[in-house]
C-alpha positions as protocol buffer text, in pm:
chain_id: "A"
residue {
  index: 1
  type: UNK
  ca { x: 2073 y: 220 z: 1733 }
}
residue {
  index: 2
  type: UNK
  ca { x: 1918 y: 17 z: 1450 }
}
residue {
  index: 3
  type: UNK
  ca { x: 1631 y: 176 z: 1260 }
}
residue {
  index: 4
  type: UNK
  ca { x: 1300 y: -5 z: 1273 }
}
residue {
  index: 5
  type: UNK
  ca { x: 1190 y: -176 z: 957 }
}
residue {
  index: 6
  type: UNK
  ca { x: 880 y: -54 z: 779 }
}
residue {
  index: 7
  type: UNK
  ca { x: 587 y: -273 z: 674 }
}
residue {
  index: 8
  type: UNK
  ca { x: 387 y: -178 z: 366 }
}
residue {
  index: 9
  type: UNK
  ca { x: 30 y: -303 z: 323 }
}
residue {
  index: 10
  type: UNK
  ca { x: -53 y: -353 z: -46 }
}
residue {
  index: 11
  type: UNK
  ca { x: -432 y: -378 z: -14 }
}
residue {
  index: 12
  type: UNK
  ca { x: -626 y: -492 z: -321 }
}
residue {
  index: 13
  type: UNK
  ca { x: -1005 y: -510 z: -347 }
}
residue {
  index: 14
  type: UNK
  ca { x: -1218 y: -550 z: -661 }
}
residue {
  index: 15
  type: UNK
  ca { x: -916 y: -500 z: -892 }
}
residue {
  index: 16
  type: UNK
  ca { x: -818 y: -173 z: -722 }
}
residue {
  index: 17
  type: UNK
  ca { x: -538 y: -90 z: -481 }
}
residue {
  index: 18
  type: UNK
  ca { x: -565 y: 134 z: -175 }
}
residue {
  index: 19
  type: UNK
  ca { x: -352 y: 450 z: -166 }
}
residue {
  index: 20
  type: UNK
  ca { x: -336 y: 718 z: 104 }
}
residue {
  index: 21
  type: UNK
  ca { x: -227 y: 1078 z: 60 }
}
residue {
  index: 22
  type: UNK
  ca { x: 74 y: 1175 z: 267 }
}
residue {
  index: 23
  type: UNK
  ca { x: 285 y: 1486 z: 307 }
}
residue {
  index: 24
  type: UNK
  ca { x: 623 y: 1546 z: 462 }
}
residue {
  index: 25
  type: UNK
  ca { x: 641 y: 1885 z: 635 }
}
residue {
  index: 26
  type: UNK
  ca { x: 545 y: 2165 z: 396 }
}
residue {
  index: 27
  type: UNK
  ca { x: 641 y: 1953 z: 93 }
}
residue {
  index: 28
  type: UNK
  ca { x: 427 y: 1834 z: -191 }
}
residue {
  index: 29
  type: UNK
  ca { x: 164 y: 1576 z: -110 }
}
residue {
  index: 30
  type: UNK
  ca { x: 229 y: 1224 z: -235 }
}
residue {
  index: 31
  type: UNK
  ca { x: 39 y: 896 z: -248 }
}
residue {
  index: 32
  type: UNK
  ca { x: 149 y: 574 z: -81 }
}
residue {
  index: 33
  type: UNK
  ca { x: 33 y: 239 z: 45 }
}
residue {
  index: 34
  type: UNK
  ca { x: -47 y: 219 z: 420 }
}
residue {
  index: 35
  type: UNK
  ca { x: 285 y: 191 z: 606 }
}
residue {
  index: 36
  type: UNK
  ca { x: 397 y: 147 z: 964 }
}
residue {
  index: 37
  type: UNK
  ca { x: 698 y: 45 z: 1170 }
}
residue {
  index: 38
  type: UNK
  ca { x: 767 y: -318 z: 1250 }
}
residue {
  index: 39
  type: UNK
  ca { x: 773 y: -339 z: 1628 }
}
residue {
  index: 40
  type: UNK
  ca { x: 1008 y: -564 z: 1826 }
}
residue {
  index: 41
  type: UNK
  ca { x: 896 y: -927 z: 1801 }
}
residue {
  index: 42
  type: UNK
  ca { x: 633 y: -848 z: 1537 }
}
residue {
  index: 43
  type: UNK
  ca { x: 617 y: -1017 z: 1196 }
}
residue {
  index: 44
  type: UNK
  ca { x: 610 y: -812 z: 877 }
}
residue {
  index: 45
  type: UNK
  ca { x: 261 y: -945 z: 810 }
}
residue {
  index: 46
  type: UNK
  ca { x: 130 y: -839 z: 1152 }
}
residue {
  index: 47
  type: UNK
  ca { x: 285 y: -494 z: 1113 }
}
residue {
  index: 48
  type: UNK
  ca { x: 124 y: -449 z: 769 }
}
residue {
  index: 49
  type: UNK
  ca { x: -218 y: -552 z: 906 }
}
residue {
  index: 50
  type: UNK
  ca { x: -177 y: -301 z: 1191 }
}
residue {
  index: 51
  type: UNK
  ca { x: -66 y: -28 z: 946 }
}
residue {
  index: 52
  type: UNK
  ca { x: -383 y: -70 z: 738 }
}
residue {
  index: 53
  type: UNK
  ca { x: -604 y: -71 z: 1050 }
}
residue {
  index: 54
  type: UNK
  ca { x: -446 y: 241 z: 1200 }
}
residue {
  index: 55
  type: UNK
  ca { x: -418 y: 437 z: 873 }
}
residue {
  index: 56
  type: UNK
  ca { x: -680 y: 696 z: 787 }
}
residue {
  index: 57
  type: UNK
  ca { x: -875 y: 425 z: 606 }
}
residue {
  index: 58
  type: UNK
  ca { x: -907 y: 226 z: 931 }
}
residue {
  index: 59
  type: UNK
  ca { x: -944 y: -84 z: 722 }
}
residue {
  index: 60
  type: UNK
  ca { x: -937 y: -429 z: 881 }
}
residue {
  index: 61
  type: UNK
  ca { x: -732 y: -653 z: 652 }
}
residue {
  index: 62
  type: UNK
  ca { x: -575 y: -997 z: 642 }
}
residue {
  index: 63
  type: UNK
  ca { x: -223 y: -1057 z: 521 }
}
residue {
  index: 64
  type: UNK
  ca { x: -205 y: -1285 z: 217 }
}
residue {
  index: 65
  type: UNK
  ca { x: 170 y: -1314 z: 167 }
}
residue {
  index: 66
  type: UNK
  ca { x: 501 y: -1134 z: 186 }
}
residue {
  index: 67
  type: UNK
  ca { x: 578 y: -992 z: -159 }
}
residue {
  index: 68
  type: UNK
  ca { x: 939 y: -902 z: -87 }
}
residue {
  index: 69
  type: UNK
  ca { x: 1187 y: -698 z: 113 }
}
residue {
  index: 70
  type: UNK
  ca { x: 1441 y: -431 z: 22 }
}
residue {
  index: 71
  type: UNK
  ca { x: 1629 y: -127 z: 145 }
}
residue {
  index: 72
  type: UNK
  ca { x: 1428 y: 173 z: 19 }
}
residue {
  index: 73
  type: UNK
  ca { x: 1629 y: 340 z: -260 }
}
residue {
  index: 74
  type: UNK
  ca { x: 1577 y: 693 z: -122 }
}
residue {
  index: 75
  type: UNK
  ca { x: 1568 y: 645 z: 255 }
}
residue {
  index: 76
  type: UNK
  ca { x: 1771 y: 326 z: 301 }
}
residue {
  index: 77
  type: UNK
  ca { x: 1505 y: 198 z: 543 }
}
residue {
  index: 78
  type: UNK
  ca { x: 1433 y: -176 z: 549 }
}
residue {
  index: 79
  type: UNK
  ca { x: 1096 y: -224 z: 380 }
}
residue {
  index: 80
  type: UNK
  ca { x: 873 y: -533 z: 374 }
}
residue {
  index: 81
  type: UNK
  ca { x: 583 y: -535 z: 127 }
}
residue {
  index: 82
  type: UNK
  ca { x: 283 y: -750 z: 221 }
}
residue {
  index: 83
  type: UNK
  ca { x: -16 y: -833 z: 0 }
}
residue {
  index: 84
  type: UNK
  ca { x: -339 y: -782 z: 198 }
}
residue {
  index: 85
  type: UNK
  ca { x: -713 y: -816 z: 142 }
}
residue {
  index: 86
  type: UNK
  ca { x: -994 y: -642 z: 330 }
}
residue {
  index: 87
  type: UNK
  ca { x: -1192 y: -832 z: 591 }
}
residue {
  index: 88
  type: UNK
  ca { x: -1566 y: -788 z: 566 }
}
residue {
  index: 89
  type: UNK
  ca { x: -1745 y: -505 z: 390 }
}
residue {
  index: 90
  type: UNK
  ca { x: -1541 y: -225 z: 234 }
}
residue {
  index: 91
  type: UNK
  ca { x: -1818 y: 5 z: 115 }
}
residue {
  index: 92
  type: UNK
  ca { x: -1817 y: 196 z: -211 }
}
residue {
  index: 93
  type: UNK
  ca { x: -1459 y: 228 z: -331 }
}
residue {
  index: 94
  type: UNK
  ca { x: -1569 y: 508 z: -566 }
}
residue {
  index: 95
  type: UNK
  ca { x: -1680 y: 716 z: -267 }
}
residue {
  index: 96
  type: UNK
  ca { x: -1372 y: 697 z: -44 }
}
residue {
  index: 97
  type: UNK
  ca { x: -1311 y: 988 z: 196 }
}
residue {
  index: 98
  type: UNK
  ca { x: -1070 y: 1266 z: 98 }
}
residue {
  index: 99
  type: UNK
  ca { x: -709 y: 1151 z: 108 }
}
residue {
  index: 100
  type: UNK
  ca { x: -799 y: 789 z: 33 }
}
residue {
  index: 101
  type: UNK
  ca { x: -827 y: 643 z: -316 }
}
residue {
  index: 102
  type: UNK
  ca { x: -883 y: 301 z: -465 }
}
residue {
  index: 103
  type: UNK
  ca { x: -724 y: 295 z: -809 }
}
residue {
  index: 104
  type: UNK
  ca { x: -718 y: 46 z: -1093 }
}
residue {
  index: 105
  type: UNK
  ca { x: -420 y: -37 z: -1311 }
}
residue {
  index: 106
  type: UNK
  ca { x: -519 y: 221 z: -1573 }
}
residue {
  index: 107
  type: UNK
  ca { x: -513 y: 507 z: -1317 }
}
residue {
  index: 108
  type: UNK
  ca { x: -233 y: 414 z: -1078 }
}
residue {
  index: 109
  type: UNK
  ca { x: 34 y: 616 z: -1262 }
}
residue {
  index: 110
  type: UNK
  ca { x: -155 y: 938 z: -1180 }
}
residue {
  index: 111
  type: UNK
  ca { x: -74 y: 867 z: -815 }
}
residue {
  index: 112
  type: UNK
  ca { x: 243 y: 656 z: -806 }
}
residue {
  index: 113
  type: UNK
  ca { x: 529 y: 637 z: -1059 }
}
residue {
  index: 114
  type: UNK
  ca { x: 443 y: 278 z: -1153 }
}
residue {
  index: 115
  type: UNK
  ca { x: 777 y: 203 z: -1315 }
}
residue {
  index: 116
  type: UNK
  ca { x: 952 y: 295 z: -989 }
}
residue {
  index: 117
  type: UNK
  ca { x: 754 y: 49 z: -776 }
}
residue {
  index: 118
  type: UNK
  ca { x: 952 y: -238 z: -624 }
}
residue {
  index: 119
  type: UNK
  ca { x: 945 y: -509 z: -893 }
}
residue {
  index: 120
  type: UNK
  ca { x: 768 y: -779 z: -682 }
}
residue {
  index: 121
  type: UNK
  ca { x: 495 y: -524 z: -592 }
}
residue {
  index: 122
  type: UNK
  ca { x: 455 y: -417 z: -954 }
}
residue {
  index: 123
  type: UNK
  ca { x: 431 y: -783 z: -1067 }
}
residue {
  index: 124
  type: UNK
  ca { x: 171 y: -856 z: -798 }
}
residue {
  index: 125
  type: UNK
  ca { x: -35 y: -550 z: -896 }
}
residue {
  index: 126
  type: UNK
  ca { x: -12 y: -633 z: -1266 }
}
residue {
  index: 127
  type: UNK
  ca { x: -190 y: -961 z: -1189 }
}
residue {
  index: 128
  type: UNK
  ca { x: -420 y: -842 z: -908 }
}
residue {
  index: 129
  type: UNK
  ca { x: -545 y: -528 z: -1083 }
}
residue {
  index: 130
  type: UNK
  ca { x: -619 y: -703 z: -1413 }
}
residue {
  index: 131
  type: UNK
  ca { x: -988 y: -677 z: -1490 }
}
residue {
  index: 132
  type: UNK
  ca { x: -1152 y: -1014 z: -1565 }
}
């Protein structure tokens, strides 16, 4: 049986990117972009939009473009990274609920090893998180 691919929603708003706290079993918590499986007949973009809507943030988003695809270096799963933007009002990004953060370029390394990000995602964030 073939493993389902995974869609990753890279959601940027006001020069900050959305991260959610996750945890595998009793392991250490980690931070990640909203993710979800790509269902049969579903595009990567549609799966990423659904992942952001069904994640703890419950954020309605629109897909902007596919940033790239790869086999994840640790899990081997097929991953598709999709740039997304929120639809409508987001609220105060500084007052996100526990387990949800919006971080700028200067703070992202506290949550995610920035140098280990997939190169197309890192390049997109370098441009999207740049303050005017």
